[in-house]
């Protein structure tokens, strides 16, 4: 077992207080690859290792996502949790809205539906003003003001595919992600409109300094597949 695998295992156990079985060694790099979550489970997920600690006062999170799950089915799209808080969670709610939570109540957006065809989705937030927005296919939603002055805490764990909630006893199949995720990148600052649109169209942008898809350190668990992005 690699040093990174041991580090991740200890981190997950320390943060959540229960054991997530890590099935393979840490891998690096997902250029031209897609993560496929084929089934609803309570054990399939991908743990992501950030390039720097996630003590954040601003960020941009981008990914390309596709799912055939019906709109009334809640889906976790991104989960970052420390020992006591859901620091940064992105959901599709049961009413179809996309939501964003930081350590408590969330904020909700009416966006175009996620479908079987890939959607480019970005989220921006900065603490100074609290301004936050989603970007779909390079187009910005209306701004909302959400938790000005807040700071996201470091030393947590990031999962794709599952929502780690220790208060509910672990992972829940009915909240799991089923579909495809690719090209996930994250920066510790708010990208400009032109940069987000450039990312949407596949043009060159600064590499994510928290997560960079091409150099991503990750751990596959359960039935998650890595396939070529045809």
mmCIF file of C-alpha atoms in Angstrom:
data_model
loop_
_atom_site.group_PDB
_atom_site.id
_atom_site.type_symbol
_atom_site.label_atom_id
_atom_site.label_comp_id
_atom_site.label_asym_id
_atom_site.label_seq_id
_atom_site.Cartn_x
_atom_site.Cartn_y
_atom_site.Cartn_z
ATOM 1 C CA UNK A 1 0.000 0.000 0.000
ATOM 2 C CA UNK A 2 1.374 3.403 -0.934
ATOM 3 C CA UNK A 3 2.102 6.205 1.533
ATOM 4 C CA UNK A 4 -0.687 8.260 -0.066
ATOM 5 C CA UNK A 5 -3.159 5.415 0.405
ATOM 6 C CA UNK A 6 -2.265 5.131 4.089
ATOM 7 C CA UNK A 7 -2.560 8.906 4.483
ATOM 8 C CA UNK A 8 -6.000 8.933 2.856
ATOM 9 C CA UNK A 9 -7.236 5.976 4.899
ATOM 10 C CA UNK A 10 -6.179 7.587 8.145
ATOM 11 C CA UNK A 11 -7.739 10.887 7.075
ATOM 12 C CA UNK A 12 -11.094 9.323 6.241
ATOM 13 C CA UNK A 13 -11.182 7.372 9.484
ATOM 14 C CA UNK A 14 -10.184 10.431 11.487
ATOM 15 C CA UNK A 15 -12.736 12.727 9.886
ATOM 16 C CA UNK A 16 -15.780 10.501 9.856
ATOM 17 C CA UNK A 17 -15.213 8.122 12.772
ATOM 18 C CA UNK A 18 -16.178 5.077 10.721
ATOM 19 C CA UNK A 19 -14.443 2.972 8.109
ATOM 20 C CA UNK A 20 -14.755 3.488 4.378
ATOM 21 C CA UNK A 21 -13.106 0.532 2.658
ATOM 22 C CA UNK A 22 -10.406 1.785 0.301
ATOM 23 C CA UNK A 23 -10.121 -0.749 -2.496
ATOM 24 C CA UNK A 24 -7.094 0.399 -4.486
ATOM 25 C CA UNK A 25 -3.939 2.486 -4.288
ATOM 26 C CA UNK A 26 -3.940 6.199 -4.964
ATOM 27 C CA UNK A 27 -3.832 6.938 -8.681
ATOM 28 C CA UNK A 28 -2.803 10.112 -10.490
ATOM 29 C CA UNK A 29 -4.177 11.832 -13.577
ATOM 30 C CA UNK A 30 -7.537 11.694 -15.376
ATOM 31 C CA UNK A 31 -6.799 13.514 -18.640
ATOM 32 C CA UNK A 32 -9.254 12.425 -21.351
ATOM 33 C CA UNK A 33 -11.006 10.139 -18.851
ATOM 34 C CA UNK A 34 -14.532 9.957 -17.414
ATOM 35 C CA UNK A 35 -15.658 8.627 -14.037
ATOM 36 C CA UNK A 36 -18.683 6.380 -14.494
ATOM 37 C CA UNK A 37 -20.918 5.596 -11.512
ATOM 38 C CA UNK A 38 -23.120 2.871 -13.051
ATOM 39 C CA UNK A 39 -25.339 1.877 -10.125
ATOM 40 C CA UNK A 40 -27.051 3.249 -7.060
ATOM 41 C CA UNK A 41 -25.001 2.001 -4.091
ATOM 42 C CA UNK A 42 -24.023 2.916 -0.553
ATOM 43 C CA UNK A 43 -20.370 1.984 -1.099
ATOM 44 C CA UNK A 44 -19.144 3.357 -4.445
ATOM 45 C CA UNK A 45 -17.274 6.651 -4.371
ATOM 46 C CA UNK A 46 -14.089 8.418 -5.423
ATOM 47 C CA UNK A 47 -11.967 10.133 -2.792
ATOM 48 C CA UNK A 48 -10.050 13.153 -4.130
ATOM 49 C CA UNK A 49 -6.785 14.392 -2.613
ATOM 50 C CA UNK A 50 -6.438 18.189 -2.916
ATOM 51 C CA UNK A 51 -3.166 19.757 -3.987
ATOM 52 C CA UNK A 52 -3.373 22.169 -1.031
ATOM 53 C CA UNK A 53 -5.360 22.478 2.188
ATOM 54 C CA UNK A 54 -8.945 23.593 1.612
ATOM 55 C CA UNK A 55 -9.096 26.464 4.080
ATOM 56 C CA UNK A 56 -10.911 28.747 1.636
ATOM 57 C CA UNK A 57 -12.404 32.237 1.485
ATOM 58 C CA UNK A 58 -13.163 31.992 -2.237
ATOM 59 C CA UNK A 59 -13.321 29.277 -4.867
ATOM 60 C CA UNK A 60 -14.399 28.224 -8.336
ATOM 61 C CA UNK A 61 -15.511 24.603 -8.781
ATOM 62 C CA UNK A 62 -16.164 23.273 -12.297
ATOM 63 C CA UNK A 63 -17.159 19.859 -13.629
ATOM 64 C CA UNK A 64 -18.946 18.231 -16.531
ATOM 65 C CA UNK A 65 -21.758 15.974 -15.391
ATOM 66 C CA UNK A 66 -24.454 13.744 -16.891
ATOM 67 C CA UNK A 67 -27.150 11.626 -15.244
ATOM 68 C CA UNK A 68 -30.372 9.850 -16.135
ATOM 69 C CA UNK A 69 -31.705 9.834 -12.592
ATOM 70 C CA UNK A 70 -35.196 11.379 -12.430
ATOM 71 C CA UNK A 71 -35.523 14.955 -11.170
ATOM 72 C CA UNK A 72 -37.359 13.921 -8.012
ATOM 73 C CA UNK A 73 -34.292 11.891 -6.941
ATOM 74 C CA UNK A 74 -31.840 13.834 -4.749
ATOM 75 C CA UNK A 75 -28.216 13.574 -5.962
ATOM 76 C CA UNK A 76 -24.939 14.538 -4.321
ATOM 77 C CA UNK A 77 -22.623 16.141 -6.879
ATOM 78 C CA UNK A 78 -19.681 17.129 -4.656
ATOM 79 C CA UNK A 79 -19.037 16.617 -0.944
ATOM 80 C CA UNK A 80 -16.319 18.087 1.272
ATOM 81 C CA UNK A 81 -16.650 17.320 4.970
ATOM 82 C CA UNK A 82 -14.576 17.903 8.085
ATOM 83 C CA UNK A 83 -15.173 16.148 11.403
ATOM 84 C CA UNK A 84 -18.302 18.090 12.354
ATOM 85 C CA UNK A 85 -19.445 19.985 9.267
ATOM 86 C CA UNK A 86 -20.454 19.612 5.648
ATOM 87 C CA UNK A 87 -18.027 22.301 4.566
ATOM 88 C CA UNK A 88 -18.956 22.406 0.889
ATOM 89 C CA UNK A 89 -21.708 20.263 -0.619
ATOM 90 C CA UNK A 90 -23.360 20.611 -4.004
ATOM 91 C CA UNK A 91 -26.678 18.825 -4.581
ATOM 92 C CA UNK A 92 -29.455 18.388 -7.031
ATOM 93 C CA UNK A 93 -32.504 18.560 -4.800
ATOM 94 C CA UNK A 94 -35.685 16.482 -5.032
ATOM 95 C CA UNK A 95 -37.476 19.402 -6.685
ATOM 96 C CA UNK A 96 -34.783 19.656 -9.376
ATOM 97 C CA UNK A 97 -33.068 22.776 -8.015
ATOM 98 C CA UNK A 98 -29.282 22.839 -7.638
ATOM 99 C CA UNK A 99 -28.118 23.722 -4.137
ATOM 100 C CA UNK A 100 -24.936 24.691 -2.358
ATOM 101 C CA UNK A 101 -24.315 24.202 1.373
ATOM 102 C CA UNK A 102 -21.549 25.430 3.645
ATOM 103 C CA UNK A 103 -21.815 24.360 7.311
ATOM 104 C CA UNK A 104 -25.574 24.693 7.686
ATOM 105 C CA UNK A 105 -28.459 26.006 5.610
ATOM 106 C CA UNK A 106 -27.950 26.125 1.855
ATOM 107 C CA UNK A 107 -28.805 28.358 -1.055
ATOM 108 C CA UNK A 108 -30.881 27.158 -4.007
ATOM 109 C CA UNK A 109 -30.906 27.881 -7.739
ATOM 110 C CA UNK A 110 -33.371 27.143 -10.536
ATOM 111 C CA UNK A 111 -31.077 25.934 -13.327
ATOM 112 C CA UNK A 112 -31.549 23.935 -16.535
ATOM 113 C CA UNK A 113 -32.064 20.262 -15.734
ATOM 114 C CA UNK A 114 -29.199 17.806 -15.604
ATOM 115 C CA UNK A 115 -29.757 15.181 -18.288
ATOM 116 C CA UNK A 116 -28.146 12.219 -20.029
ATOM 117 C CA UNK A 117 -26.233 14.754 -22.126
ATOM 118 C CA UNK A 118 -23.208 16.293 -20.473
ATOM 119 C CA UNK A 119 -23.660 19.670 -18.744
ATOM 120 C CA UNK A 120 -20.764 21.978 -17.927
ATOM 121 C CA UNK A 121 -21.409 23.258 -14.415
ATOM 122 C CA UNK A 122 -19.373 25.749 -12.386
ATOM 123 C CA UNK A 123 -19.929 27.317 -8.964
ATOM 124 C CA UNK A 124 -18.260 30.480 -7.681
ATOM 125 C CA UNK A 125 -18.264 32.004 -4.203
ATOM 126 C CA UNK A 126 -16.218 34.589 -2.345
ATOM 127 C CA UNK A 127 -16.365 35.438 1.322
ATOM 128 C CA UNK A 128 -15.866 39.202 1.208
ATOM 129 C CA UNK A 129 -19.271 39.920 -0.359
ATOM 130 C CA UNK A 130 -20.883 36.491 -0.156
ATOM 131 C CA UNK A 131 -21.624 36.643 -3.890
ATOM 132 C CA UNK A 132 -22.228 33.183 -5.324
ATOM 133 C CA UNK A 133 -23.479 31.944 -8.678
ATOM 134 C CA UNK A 134 -23.727 28.827 -10.793
ATOM 135 C CA UNK A 135 -22.559 28.809 -14.380
ATOM 136 C CA UNK A 136 -24.246 26.417 -16.850
ATOM 137 C CA UNK A 137 -22.744 26.010 -20.327
ATOM 138 C CA UNK A 138 -20.723 29.170 -19.678
ATOM 139 C CA UNK A 139 -23.769 31.269 -18.698
ATOM 140 C CA UNK A 140 -24.081 32.748 -15.213
ATOM 141 C CA UNK A 141 -27.143 32.453 -13.018
ATOM 142 C CA UNK A 142 -28.423 35.372 -10.996
ATOM 143 C CA UNK A 143 -26.075 36.175 -8.123
ATOM 144 C CA UNK A 144 -27.149 35.313 -4.608
ATOM 145 C CA UNK A 145 -25.540 36.534 -1.381
ATOM 146 C CA UNK A 146 -24.593 33.557 0.780
ATOM 147 C CA UNK A 147 -22.607 33.572 4.022
ATOM 148 C CA UNK A 148 -20.471 36.708 3.652
ATOM 149 C CA UNK A 149 -17.480 36.548 5.988
ATOM 150 C CA UNK A 150 -17.535 32.744 6.152
ATOM 151 C CA UNK A 151 -14.409 30.585 5.865
ATOM 152 C CA UNK A 152 -14.304 26.978 4.711
ATOM 153 C CA UNK A 153 -12.280 24.867 7.126
ATOM 154 C CA UNK A 154 -9.296 22.747 6.059
ATOM 155 C CA UNK A 155 -8.327 19.155 6.876
ATOM 156 C CA UNK A 156 -11.427 17.426 5.548
ATOM 157 C CA UNK A 157 -12.137 14.790 2.904
ATOM 158 C CA UNK A 158 -13.620 15.219 -0.562
ATOM 159 C CA UNK A 159 -15.827 12.513 -2.078
ATOM 160 C CA UNK A 160 -17.559 12.143 -5.421
ATOM 161 C CA UNK A 161 -20.549 9.815 -5.582
ATOM 162 C CA UNK A 162 -21.601 9.807 -1.926
ATOM 163 C CA UNK A 163 -22.533 12.192 0.888
ATOM 164 C CA UNK A 164 -20.542 11.268 4.015
ATOM 165 C CA UNK A 165 -22.824 12.146 6.931
ATOM 166 C CA UNK A 166 -21.735 10.537 10.170
ATOM 167 C CA UNK A 167 -24.953 11.614 11.897
ATOM 168 C CA UNK A 168 -26.911 9.331 9.575
ATOM 169 C CA UNK A 169 -24.484 6.467 10.061
ATOM 170 C CA UNK A 170 -22.502 6.736 6.850
ATOM 171 C CA UNK A 171 -23.372 6.544 3.173
ATOM 172 C CA UNK A 172 -26.875 6.322 1.731
ATOM 173 C CA UNK A 173 -27.719 4.738 -1.621
ATOM 174 C CA UNK A 174 -30.747 6.994 -2.103
ATOM 175 C CA UNK A 175 -28.448 10.051 -2.203
ATOM 176 C CA UNK A 176 -25.674 8.500 -4.287
ATOM 177 C CA UNK A 177 -24.646 9.813 -7.677
ATOM 178 C CA UNK A 178 -25.353 7.686 -10.752
ATOM 179 C CA UNK A 179 -23.985 8.905 -14.067
ATOM 180 C CA UNK A 180 -20.756 10.421 -15.373
ATOM 181 C CA UNK A 181 -18.382 13.107 -14.093
ATOM 182 C CA UNK A 182 -15.372 14.457 -15.932
ATOM 183 C CA UNK A 183 -13.054 17.470 -16.096
ATOM 184 C CA UNK A 184 -13.471 18.461 -12.438
ATOM 185 C CA UNK A 185 -11.241 21.378 -11.524
ATOM 186 C CA UNK A 186 -11.137 23.719 -8.551
ATOM 187 C CA UNK A 187 -9.359 26.992 -7.826
ATOM 188 C CA UNK A 188 -8.994 28.960 -4.581
ATOM 189 C CA UNK A 189 -10.209 32.148 -6.268
ATOM 190 C CA UNK A 190 -13.116 33.246 -8.459
ATOM 191 C CA UNK A 191 -12.416 32.803 -12.144
ATOM 192 C CA UNK A 192 -13.461 35.603 -14.463
ATOM 193 C CA UNK A 193 -16.378 35.230 -16.846
ATOM 194 C CA UNK A 194 -13.965 34.875 -19.768
ATOM 195 C CA UNK A 195 -12.026 32.114 -18.011
ATOM 196 C CA UNK A 196 -15.173 30.154 -17.120
ATOM 197 C CA UNK A 197 -16.401 30.442 -20.690
ATOM 198 C CA UNK A 198 -12.979 29.373 -21.989
ATOM 199 C CA UNK A 199 -13.109 26.298 -19.709
ATOM 200 C CA UNK A 200 -16.620 25.518 -20.955
ATOM 201 C CA UNK A 201 -15.438 25.515 -24.570
ATOM 202 C CA UNK A 202 -12.401 23.397 -23.770
ATOM 203 C CA UNK A 203 -9.846 26.163 -24.214
ATOM 204 C CA UNK A 204 -6.714 26.469 -22.134
ATOM 205 C CA UNK A 205 -7.181 28.045 -18.696
ATOM 206 C CA UNK A 206 -4.951 28.160 -15.592
ATOM 207 C CA UNK A 207 -4.737 24.724 -14.000
ATOM 208 C CA UNK A 208 -6.826 24.251 -10.903
ATOM 209 C CA UNK A 209 -4.624 24.806 -7.850
ATOM 210 C CA UNK A 210 -6.850 22.698 -5.586
ATOM 211 C CA UNK A 211 -7.968 20.060 -8.088
ATOM 212 C CA UNK A 212 -6.583 19.692 -11.600
ATOM 213 C CA UNK A 213 -8.267 16.901 -13.560
ATOM 214 C CA UNK A 214 -5.146 16.106 -15.546
ATOM 215 C CA UNK A 215 -3.033 15.626 -12.411
ATOM 216 C CA UNK A 216 -5.736 14.532 -9.988
ATOM 217 C CA UNK A 217 -4.785 12.258 -7.106
ATOM 218 C CA UNK A 218 -7.726 9.975 -6.450
ATOM 219 C CA UNK A 219 -8.861 6.708 -4.909
ATOM 220 C CA UNK A 220 -11.515 4.505 -6.538
ATOM 221 C CA UNK A 221 -13.873 2.560 -4.299
ATOM 222 C CA UNK A 222 -16.687 0.159 -5.145
ATOM 223 C CA UNK A 223 -18.124 0.022 -8.661
ATOM 224 C CA UNK A 224 -16.742 3.272 -10.070
ATOM 225 C CA UNK A 225 -15.202 2.937 -13.540
ATOM 226 C CA UNK A 226 -12.593 5.058 -15.329
ATOM 227 C CA UNK A 227 -13.213 5.059 -19.090
ATOM 228 C CA UNK A 228 -11.889 6.950 -22.105
ATOM 229 C CA UNK A 229 -13.701 10.180 -22.917
ATOM 230 C CA UNK A 230 -14.867 9.202 -26.405
#
